[in-house]
XYZ file of C-alpha atoms in Angstrom:
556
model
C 189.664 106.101 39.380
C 189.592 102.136 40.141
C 187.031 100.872 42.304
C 188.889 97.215 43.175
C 186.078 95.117 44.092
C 182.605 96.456 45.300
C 184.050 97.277 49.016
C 187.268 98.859 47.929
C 187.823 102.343 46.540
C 191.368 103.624 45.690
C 191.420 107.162 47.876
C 195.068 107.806 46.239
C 194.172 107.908 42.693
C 191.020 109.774 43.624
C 193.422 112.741 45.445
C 195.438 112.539 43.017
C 193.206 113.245 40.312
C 191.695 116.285 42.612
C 195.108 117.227 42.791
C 195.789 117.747 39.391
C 191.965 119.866 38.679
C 193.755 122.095 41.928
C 196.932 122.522 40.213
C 195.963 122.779 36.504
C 196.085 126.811 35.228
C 192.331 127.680 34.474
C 190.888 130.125 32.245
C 187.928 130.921 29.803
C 189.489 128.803 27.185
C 190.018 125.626 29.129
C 186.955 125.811 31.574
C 184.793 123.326 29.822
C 187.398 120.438 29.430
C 188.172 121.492 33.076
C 184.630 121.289 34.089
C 184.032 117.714 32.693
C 186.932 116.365 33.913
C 185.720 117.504 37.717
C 182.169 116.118 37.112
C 183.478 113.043 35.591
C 185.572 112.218 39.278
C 182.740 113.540 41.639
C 180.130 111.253 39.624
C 182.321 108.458 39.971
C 182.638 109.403 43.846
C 179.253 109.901 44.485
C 178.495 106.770 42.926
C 180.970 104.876 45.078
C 178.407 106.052 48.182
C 175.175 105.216 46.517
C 176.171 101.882 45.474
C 177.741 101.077 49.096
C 174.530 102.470 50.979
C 172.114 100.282 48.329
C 173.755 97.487 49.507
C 174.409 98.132 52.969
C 170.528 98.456 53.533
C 169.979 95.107 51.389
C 171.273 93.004 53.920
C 172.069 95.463 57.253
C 173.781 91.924 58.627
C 176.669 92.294 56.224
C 179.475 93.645 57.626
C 181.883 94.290 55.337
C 179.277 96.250 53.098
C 178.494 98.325 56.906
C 182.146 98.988 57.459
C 183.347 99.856 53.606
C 180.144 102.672 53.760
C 181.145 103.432 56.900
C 185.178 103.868 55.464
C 183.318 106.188 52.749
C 181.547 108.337 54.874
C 184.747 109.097 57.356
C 187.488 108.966 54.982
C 186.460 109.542 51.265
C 183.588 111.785 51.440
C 184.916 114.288 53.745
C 188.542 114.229 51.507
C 185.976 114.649 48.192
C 184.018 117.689 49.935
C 187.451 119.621 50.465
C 188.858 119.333 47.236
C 185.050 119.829 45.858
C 185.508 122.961 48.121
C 188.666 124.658 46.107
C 187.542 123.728 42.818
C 184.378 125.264 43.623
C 186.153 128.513 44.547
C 188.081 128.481 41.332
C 185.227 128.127 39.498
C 183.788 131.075 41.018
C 186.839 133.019 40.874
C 186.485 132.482 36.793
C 182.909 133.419 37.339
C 181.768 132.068 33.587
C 179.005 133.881 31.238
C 177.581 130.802 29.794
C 173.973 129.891 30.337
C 174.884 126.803 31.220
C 176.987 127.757 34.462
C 174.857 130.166 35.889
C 172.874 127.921 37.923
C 176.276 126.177 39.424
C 177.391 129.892 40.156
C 174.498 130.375 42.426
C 174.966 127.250 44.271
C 178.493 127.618 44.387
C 178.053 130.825 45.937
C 175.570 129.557 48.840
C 177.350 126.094 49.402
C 180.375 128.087 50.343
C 179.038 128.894 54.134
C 179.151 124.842 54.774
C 181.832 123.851 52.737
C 184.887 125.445 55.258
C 186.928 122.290 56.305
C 185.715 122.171 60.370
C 182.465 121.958 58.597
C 183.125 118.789 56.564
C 185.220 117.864 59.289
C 182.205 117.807 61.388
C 179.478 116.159 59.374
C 182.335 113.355 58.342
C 181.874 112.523 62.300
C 177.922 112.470 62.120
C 177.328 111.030 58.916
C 177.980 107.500 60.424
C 176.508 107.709 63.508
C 172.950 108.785 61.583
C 173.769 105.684 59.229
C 173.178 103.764 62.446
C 169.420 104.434 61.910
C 169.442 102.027 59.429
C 171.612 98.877 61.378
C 169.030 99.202 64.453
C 165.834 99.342 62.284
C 166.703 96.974 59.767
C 166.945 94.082 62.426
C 163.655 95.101 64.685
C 161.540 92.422 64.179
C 157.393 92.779 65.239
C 155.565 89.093 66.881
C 152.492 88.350 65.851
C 150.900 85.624 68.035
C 154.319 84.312 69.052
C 155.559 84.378 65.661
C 158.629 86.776 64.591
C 158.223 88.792 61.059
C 159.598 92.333 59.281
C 157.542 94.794 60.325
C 156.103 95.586 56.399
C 154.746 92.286 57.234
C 153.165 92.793 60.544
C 151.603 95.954 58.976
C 149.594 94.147 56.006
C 147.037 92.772 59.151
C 145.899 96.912 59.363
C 144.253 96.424 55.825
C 142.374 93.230 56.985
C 138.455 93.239 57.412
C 138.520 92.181 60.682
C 139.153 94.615 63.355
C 140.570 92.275 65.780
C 143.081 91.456 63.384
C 143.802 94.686 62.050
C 144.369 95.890 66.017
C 146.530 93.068 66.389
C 148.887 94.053 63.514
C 148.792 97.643 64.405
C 149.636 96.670 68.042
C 152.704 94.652 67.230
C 154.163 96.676 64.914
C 154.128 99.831 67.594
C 155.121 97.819 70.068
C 158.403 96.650 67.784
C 159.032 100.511 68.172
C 158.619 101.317 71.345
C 160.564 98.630 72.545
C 163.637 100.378 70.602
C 162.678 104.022 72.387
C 165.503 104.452 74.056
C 167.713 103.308 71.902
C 166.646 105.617 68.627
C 165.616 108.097 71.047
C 169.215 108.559 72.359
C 170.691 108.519 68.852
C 168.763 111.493 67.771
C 169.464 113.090 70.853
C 173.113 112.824 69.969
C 172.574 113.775 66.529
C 170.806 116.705 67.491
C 173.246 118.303 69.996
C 176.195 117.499 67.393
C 174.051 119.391 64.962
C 173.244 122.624 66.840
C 176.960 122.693 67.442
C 178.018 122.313 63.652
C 175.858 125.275 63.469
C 177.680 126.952 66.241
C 180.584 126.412 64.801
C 180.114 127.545 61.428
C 178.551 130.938 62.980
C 174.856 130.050 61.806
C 172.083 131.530 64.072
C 170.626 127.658 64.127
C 170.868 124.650 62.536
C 168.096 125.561 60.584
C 169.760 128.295 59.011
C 172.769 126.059 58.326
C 170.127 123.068 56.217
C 168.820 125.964 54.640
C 172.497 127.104 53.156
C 172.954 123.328 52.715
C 170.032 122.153 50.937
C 170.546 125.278 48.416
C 167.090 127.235 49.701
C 167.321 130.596 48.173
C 164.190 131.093 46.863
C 161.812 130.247 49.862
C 162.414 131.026 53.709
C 161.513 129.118 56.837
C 158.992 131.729 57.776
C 157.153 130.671 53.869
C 157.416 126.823 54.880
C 155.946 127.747 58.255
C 152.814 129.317 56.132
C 152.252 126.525 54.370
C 152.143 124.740 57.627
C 149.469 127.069 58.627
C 147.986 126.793 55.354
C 147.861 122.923 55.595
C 146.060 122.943 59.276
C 143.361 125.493 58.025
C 142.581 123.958 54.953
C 143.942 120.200 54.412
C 142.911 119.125 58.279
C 138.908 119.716 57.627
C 138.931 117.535 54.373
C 141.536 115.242 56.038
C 138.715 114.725 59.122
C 135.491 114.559 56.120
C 137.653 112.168 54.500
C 137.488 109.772 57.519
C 134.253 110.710 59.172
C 133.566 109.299 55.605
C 135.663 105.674 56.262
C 133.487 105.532 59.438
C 130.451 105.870 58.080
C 131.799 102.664 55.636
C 133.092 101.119 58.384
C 129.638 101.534 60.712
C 132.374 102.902 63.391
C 131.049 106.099 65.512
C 135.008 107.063 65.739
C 137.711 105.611 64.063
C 140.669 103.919 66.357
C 144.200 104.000 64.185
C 144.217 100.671 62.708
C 140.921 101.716 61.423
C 142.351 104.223 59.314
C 143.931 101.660 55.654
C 141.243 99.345 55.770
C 139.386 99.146 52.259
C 135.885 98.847 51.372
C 135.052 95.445 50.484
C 138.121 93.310 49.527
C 141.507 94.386 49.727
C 142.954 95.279 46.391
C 145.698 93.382 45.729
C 147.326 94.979 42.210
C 150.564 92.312 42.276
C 151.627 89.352 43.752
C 155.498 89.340 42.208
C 158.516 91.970 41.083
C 157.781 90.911 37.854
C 154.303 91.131 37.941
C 154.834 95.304 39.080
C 157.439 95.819 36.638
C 155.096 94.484 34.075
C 152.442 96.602 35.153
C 154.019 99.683 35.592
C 155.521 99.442 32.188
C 152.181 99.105 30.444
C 150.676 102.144 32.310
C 153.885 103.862 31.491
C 153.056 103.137 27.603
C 149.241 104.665 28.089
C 150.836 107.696 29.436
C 153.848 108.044 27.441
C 155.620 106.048 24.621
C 158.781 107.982 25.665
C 158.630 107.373 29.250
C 157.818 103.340 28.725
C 161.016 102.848 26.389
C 162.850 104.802 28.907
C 161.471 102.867 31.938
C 161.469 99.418 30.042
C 164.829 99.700 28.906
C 165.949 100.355 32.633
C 163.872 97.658 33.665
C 164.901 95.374 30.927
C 168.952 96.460 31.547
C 169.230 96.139 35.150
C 166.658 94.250 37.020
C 169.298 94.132 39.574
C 168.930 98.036 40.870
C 165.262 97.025 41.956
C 164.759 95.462 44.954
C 161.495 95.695 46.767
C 161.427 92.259 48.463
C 160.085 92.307 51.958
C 162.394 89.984 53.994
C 164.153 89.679 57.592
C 167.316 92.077 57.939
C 166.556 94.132 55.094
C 166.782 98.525 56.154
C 163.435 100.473 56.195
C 161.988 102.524 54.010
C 161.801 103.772 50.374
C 164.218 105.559 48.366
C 165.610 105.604 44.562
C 168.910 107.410 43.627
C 170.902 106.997 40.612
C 174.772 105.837 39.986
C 176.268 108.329 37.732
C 178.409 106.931 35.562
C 176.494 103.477 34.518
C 173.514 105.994 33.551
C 171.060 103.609 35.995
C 169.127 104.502 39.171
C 168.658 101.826 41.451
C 165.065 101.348 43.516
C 164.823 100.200 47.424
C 161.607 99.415 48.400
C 159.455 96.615 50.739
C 156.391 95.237 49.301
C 153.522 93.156 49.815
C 151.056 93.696 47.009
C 148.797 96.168 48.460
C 147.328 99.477 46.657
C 149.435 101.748 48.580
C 152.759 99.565 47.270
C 151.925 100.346 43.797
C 151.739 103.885 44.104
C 154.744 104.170 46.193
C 156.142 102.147 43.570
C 154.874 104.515 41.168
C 156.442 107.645 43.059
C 160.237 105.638 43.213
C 159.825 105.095 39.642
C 158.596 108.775 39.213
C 162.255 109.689 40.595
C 163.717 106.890 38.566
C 162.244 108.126 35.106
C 163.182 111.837 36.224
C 167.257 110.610 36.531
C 166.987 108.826 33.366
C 165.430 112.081 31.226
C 167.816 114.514 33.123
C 170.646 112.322 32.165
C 169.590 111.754 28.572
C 170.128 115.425 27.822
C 172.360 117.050 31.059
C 175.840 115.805 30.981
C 177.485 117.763 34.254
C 177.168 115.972 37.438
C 175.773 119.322 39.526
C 173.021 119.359 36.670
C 172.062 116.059 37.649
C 170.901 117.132 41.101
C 167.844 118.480 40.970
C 165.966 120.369 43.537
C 163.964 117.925 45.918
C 160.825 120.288 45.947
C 160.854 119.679 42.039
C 162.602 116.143 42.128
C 159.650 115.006 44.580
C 156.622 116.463 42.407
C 157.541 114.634 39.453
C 157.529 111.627 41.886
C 154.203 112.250 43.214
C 152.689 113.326 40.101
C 153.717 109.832 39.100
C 151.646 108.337 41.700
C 148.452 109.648 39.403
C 149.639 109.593 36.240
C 149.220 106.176 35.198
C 146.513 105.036 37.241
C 144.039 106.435 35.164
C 145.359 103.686 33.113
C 145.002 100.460 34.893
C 141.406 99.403 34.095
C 142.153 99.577 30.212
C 145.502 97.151 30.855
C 143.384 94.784 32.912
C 145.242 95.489 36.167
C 141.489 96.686 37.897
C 137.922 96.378 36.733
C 136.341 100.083 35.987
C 134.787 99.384 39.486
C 137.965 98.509 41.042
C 140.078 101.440 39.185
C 137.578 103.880 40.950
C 137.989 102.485 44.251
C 141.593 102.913 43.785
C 141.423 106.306 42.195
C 139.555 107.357 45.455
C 142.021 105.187 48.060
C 145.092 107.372 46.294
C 143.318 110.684 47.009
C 142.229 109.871 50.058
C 145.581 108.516 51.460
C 147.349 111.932 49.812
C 144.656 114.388 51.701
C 145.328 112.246 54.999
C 148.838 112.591 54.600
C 149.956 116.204 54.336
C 148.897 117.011 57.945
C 151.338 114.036 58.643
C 153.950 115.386 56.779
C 153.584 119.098 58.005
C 154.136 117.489 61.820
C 157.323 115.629 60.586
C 158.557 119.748 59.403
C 157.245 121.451 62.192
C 158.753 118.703 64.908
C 162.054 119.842 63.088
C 161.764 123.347 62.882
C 161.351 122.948 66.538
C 163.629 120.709 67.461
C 166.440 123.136 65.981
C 165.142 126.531 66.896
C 163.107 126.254 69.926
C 163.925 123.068 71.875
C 165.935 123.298 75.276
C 169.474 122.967 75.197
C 168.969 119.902 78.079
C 166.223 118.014 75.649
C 165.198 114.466 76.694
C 163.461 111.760 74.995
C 160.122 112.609 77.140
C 160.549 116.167 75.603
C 160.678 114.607 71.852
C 157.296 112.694 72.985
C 155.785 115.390 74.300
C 156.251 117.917 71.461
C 155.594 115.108 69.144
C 152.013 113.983 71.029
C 150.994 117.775 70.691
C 151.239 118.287 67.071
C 149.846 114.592 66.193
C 146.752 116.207 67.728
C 146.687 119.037 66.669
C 146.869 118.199 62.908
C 144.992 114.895 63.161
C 142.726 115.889 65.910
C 139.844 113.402 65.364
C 141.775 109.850 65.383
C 140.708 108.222 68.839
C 143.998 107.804 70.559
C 143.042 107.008 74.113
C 145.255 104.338 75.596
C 147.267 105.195 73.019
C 149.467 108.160 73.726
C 152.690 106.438 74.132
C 152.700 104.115 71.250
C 151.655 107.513 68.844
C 154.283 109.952 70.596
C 156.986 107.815 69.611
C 156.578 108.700 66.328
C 159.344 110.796 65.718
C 161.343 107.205 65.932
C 160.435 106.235 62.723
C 160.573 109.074 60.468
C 164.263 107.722 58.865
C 164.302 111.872 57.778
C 165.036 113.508 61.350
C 167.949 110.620 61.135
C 169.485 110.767 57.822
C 168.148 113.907 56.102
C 167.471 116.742 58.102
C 164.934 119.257 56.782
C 163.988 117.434 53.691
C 160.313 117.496 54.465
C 158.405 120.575 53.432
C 159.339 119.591 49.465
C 156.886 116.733 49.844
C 154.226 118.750 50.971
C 155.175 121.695 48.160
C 154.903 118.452 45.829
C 152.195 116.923 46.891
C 150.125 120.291 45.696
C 151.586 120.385 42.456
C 150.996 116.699 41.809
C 146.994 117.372 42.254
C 147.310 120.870 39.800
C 148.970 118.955 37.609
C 147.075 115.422 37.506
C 144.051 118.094 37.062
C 145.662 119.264 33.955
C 146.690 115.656 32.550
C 142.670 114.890 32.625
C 141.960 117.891 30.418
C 145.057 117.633 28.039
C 147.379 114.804 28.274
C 149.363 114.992 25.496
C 150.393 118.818 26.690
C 151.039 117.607 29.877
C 153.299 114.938 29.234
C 155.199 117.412 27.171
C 155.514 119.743 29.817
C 156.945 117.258 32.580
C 159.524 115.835 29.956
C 160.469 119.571 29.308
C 160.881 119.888 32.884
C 162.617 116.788 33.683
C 164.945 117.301 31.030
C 166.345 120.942 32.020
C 167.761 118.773 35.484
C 169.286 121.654 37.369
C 170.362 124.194 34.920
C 167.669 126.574 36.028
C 166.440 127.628 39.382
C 163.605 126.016 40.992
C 160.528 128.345 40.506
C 161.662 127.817 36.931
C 161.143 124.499 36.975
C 158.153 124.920 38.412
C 156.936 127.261 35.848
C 158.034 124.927 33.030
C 155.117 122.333 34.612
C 152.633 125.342 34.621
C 152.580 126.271 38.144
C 154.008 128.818 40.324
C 156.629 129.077 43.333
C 156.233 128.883 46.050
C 152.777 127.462 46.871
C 150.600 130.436 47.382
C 146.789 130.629 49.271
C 145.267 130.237 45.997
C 146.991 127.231 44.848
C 146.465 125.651 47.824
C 142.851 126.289 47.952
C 142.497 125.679 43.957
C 144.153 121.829 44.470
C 141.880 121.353 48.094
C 138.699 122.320 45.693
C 139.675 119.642 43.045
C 140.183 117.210 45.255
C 137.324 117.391 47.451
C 134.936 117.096 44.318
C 137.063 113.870 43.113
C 136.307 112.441 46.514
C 132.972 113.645 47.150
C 131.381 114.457 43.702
């Protein structure tokens, strides 16, 4: 299929070519030639998207990048889903013995409910409108004493040492949000009542039960995400409030306000000041870890410098993500960055997701086995946060004094964000099983306020309220991906289990996550998991095992 220039895709060779997969006789014999040639087109499709959306949220000023993704999502994708739909069905109808199928059969089998054509029709409609998300946020702009700047930027004032300051920064970036309420507020409104009637349509109880068919969830349930939730409030939210009854008591605060809540003993750590610079970095503690991983990562690096940008600058969209373009074997990374602590490690998860790609794709050749399960995609990507910062006093990135400052930051951060996380999933779960029919932007604030409070109950928020219900306005997931929430919170406990293990036995380790990473999608996910030594779902006791381990690294 020819891709013209970057913003033009030829949509008659592509149906054509889905045409021919339709019409060809299929049998045992011919299944695996069949099989490529269908992975082959729907990699080359699905790297069409990626590429357009990478660049789209570069720069969300250019146009004819906005209106070629736009052309993709309305006119390509939905064509691609339909034919995606039949050959799925005549895969099924073959119904294969090989190892190597079984997985596909099982997701064939559950994609089916979404994949009718008024279902495809459908999302075609609302996948642009959510990419609007990105064209309002990517142009908000916070003022800081008069003077206009990104947000990322406005936000580097909360880690200052000066509370004045750091209120300042935290103010203006808020009030960049709020002033877009209505705006993002009414979007997801729209979204939302499109939504429940997708799920209508395609005779799901909810749209909740319709993400769950979607997102390929056969081996957990709502009601076992909704336990961990549970789970997460009685356990995570008493060492979440210890951990910052703790950054008062550095602080000499009697209650912390929010822009109290980054700020760093002593002098900011500052791990980077250039691309190169993190690159560099990351490559070296990629070598302590692993001399496979580093010749992986450096030769991606090395290759296509290009696929990374994590630049902060004026127009560029929100947000974090890495996903990978099929047929040139290369993820790309989208990040903003000022240097901090916290930009390493998320630097360190992206490239956690980026390594993951590149060792699925080293041994997985089938496009479907290339999309791994989030809830095991994401642990590999937080477990990557850890990894190699054990390593950055011995490559002269931190003093030994430094290293454990950070060591303690990273933990500290992680245990304060799962309750966040849990109120981003249970504002959803709500919002598509329990809200009103006639739900208003006051409602989202309301329901929003409640569970901020409930989960991080000792924050002192008075005066606040408005700026903190808002919240829901800037979690880019209730926009673009629906549901995909509760995997970083399954992750997050699997990254401390298994950062616990690294310390005891490395080399074992290592091994294991390469295994893992390697098998991509050709098993199910609570084999995955097992391949890592752990267990699906998250049970009581692995929660409380990974708490325990934790609270000794933070308080001895």
């Amino acid at each position: 299929m020819t891709v013209i220039s970057q913003n033009q895709f030829d949509v008659q060779e592509m149906v054509q070519r889905y045409e021919a997969l339709v019409q060809e006789p299929l049998n045992q014999q011919n299944l695996d030639v069949w099989v490529s040639r269908w992975s082959d087109l729907e990699k080359q499709v699905r790297e069409t998207v990626n590429d357009a959306y990478f660049r789209k949220v570069q720069n969300v000023r250019d146009e004819d990048t906005e209106k070629f993704y736009a052309f993709l999502l309305e006119e390509v994708a939905p064509k691609a889903k339909a034919y995606s739909s039949k050959l799925a069905e005549r895969f099924l109808e073959v119904n294969p013995e090989q190892p190597r199928y079984q997985q596909m059969l099982k997701n064939f089998r559950t994609e089916k409910q979404v994949r009718t054509p008024e279902l495809i029709q459908l999302q075609a409609e609302i996948d642009p409108l959510a990419a609007t998300y990105d064209e309002i946020t990517g142009k908000m702009m916070a003022v800081v004493d008069g003077v206009e700047m990104p947000g990322e930027e406005a936000w580097t004032l909360v880690f200052d040492q000066n509370r004045d300051t750091r209120e300042k920064g935290w103010r203006a970036y808020y009030e960049m949000w709020k002033a877009h309420r209505t705006e993002l507020g009414e979007l997801l409104l729209t979204l939302v009542q499109k939504r429940r009637h997708m799920a209508k349509v395609g005779g799901f109880s909810d749209y909740r039960a319709y993400c769950w068919a979607e997102l390929n969830r056969t081996d957990y349930t709502p009601a076992d995400t909704q336990k961990l939730q549970q789970g997460i409030l009685q356990q995570v939210t008493p060492l979440a409030k210890a951990v910052r009854q703790k950054q008062a008591e550095r602080l000499g605060l009697q209650s912390l306000r929010p822009w109290d809540l980054n700020v760093e003993e002593g002098e900011s750590l500052k791990p980077f000041q250039t691309t190169q610079q993190l690159l560099d970095l990351t490559a070296n503690a990629l070598r302590e870890v692993s001399a496979d991983w580093f010749r992986v990562f450096d030769g991606y690096r090395t290759r296509r410098p290009d696929l990374i940008d994590i630049e902060t600058r004026a127009d560029k969209g929100t947000g974090g993500f890495c996903e990978f373009l099929y047929q040139q074997g290369y993820p790309h990374i989208f990040m903003s960055l000022m240097g901090r602590h916290d930009d390493l490690t998320g630097f360190f998860h992206e490239t956690g997701h980026a390594l993951h790609f590149l060792l699925t794709d080293r041994k997985q050749d089938l496009y479907w086995h290339n999309n791994v399960p989030m809830e095991f995609n994401e642990t590999m990507a937080m477990t990557m946060e850890l990894l190699p910062l054990e390593h950055l006093a011995k490559i002269g990135v931190y003093s030994e004094g430094q290293l454990q400052t950070a060591v303690q930051a990273s933990l500290e951060q992680s245990v304060q964000l799962l309750p966040r996380l849990v109120v981003y999933d249970a504002f959803q779960h709500w919002l598509y099983t329990e809200a009103p029919e006639d739900l208003t932007i006051d409602m989202l604030d309301e329901k929003w306020l409640g569970l901020w409070q409930a989960y991080i109950p000792d924050v002192d928020h008075s005066g606040l309220e408005d700026f903190i219900a808002l919240g829901w306005s800037r979690v880019v997931h209730l926009y673009l991906y629906p549901f995909y929430m509760i995997e970083y919170v399954m992750a997050q406990v699997y990254a401390w289990q298994v950062w616990s293990a690294y310390l005891q036995e490395p080399e074992a380790t290592v091994q294991k996550l390469t295994e893992g990473m390697e098998l991509g999608a050709t098993v199910s996910l609570p084999e995955l998991i097992r391949t890592i030594g752990q267990s699906f779902p998250v049970d009581e006791g692995q929660l409380s095992d990974a708490i325990a381990n934790v609270r000794e690294k933070i308080f001895g």
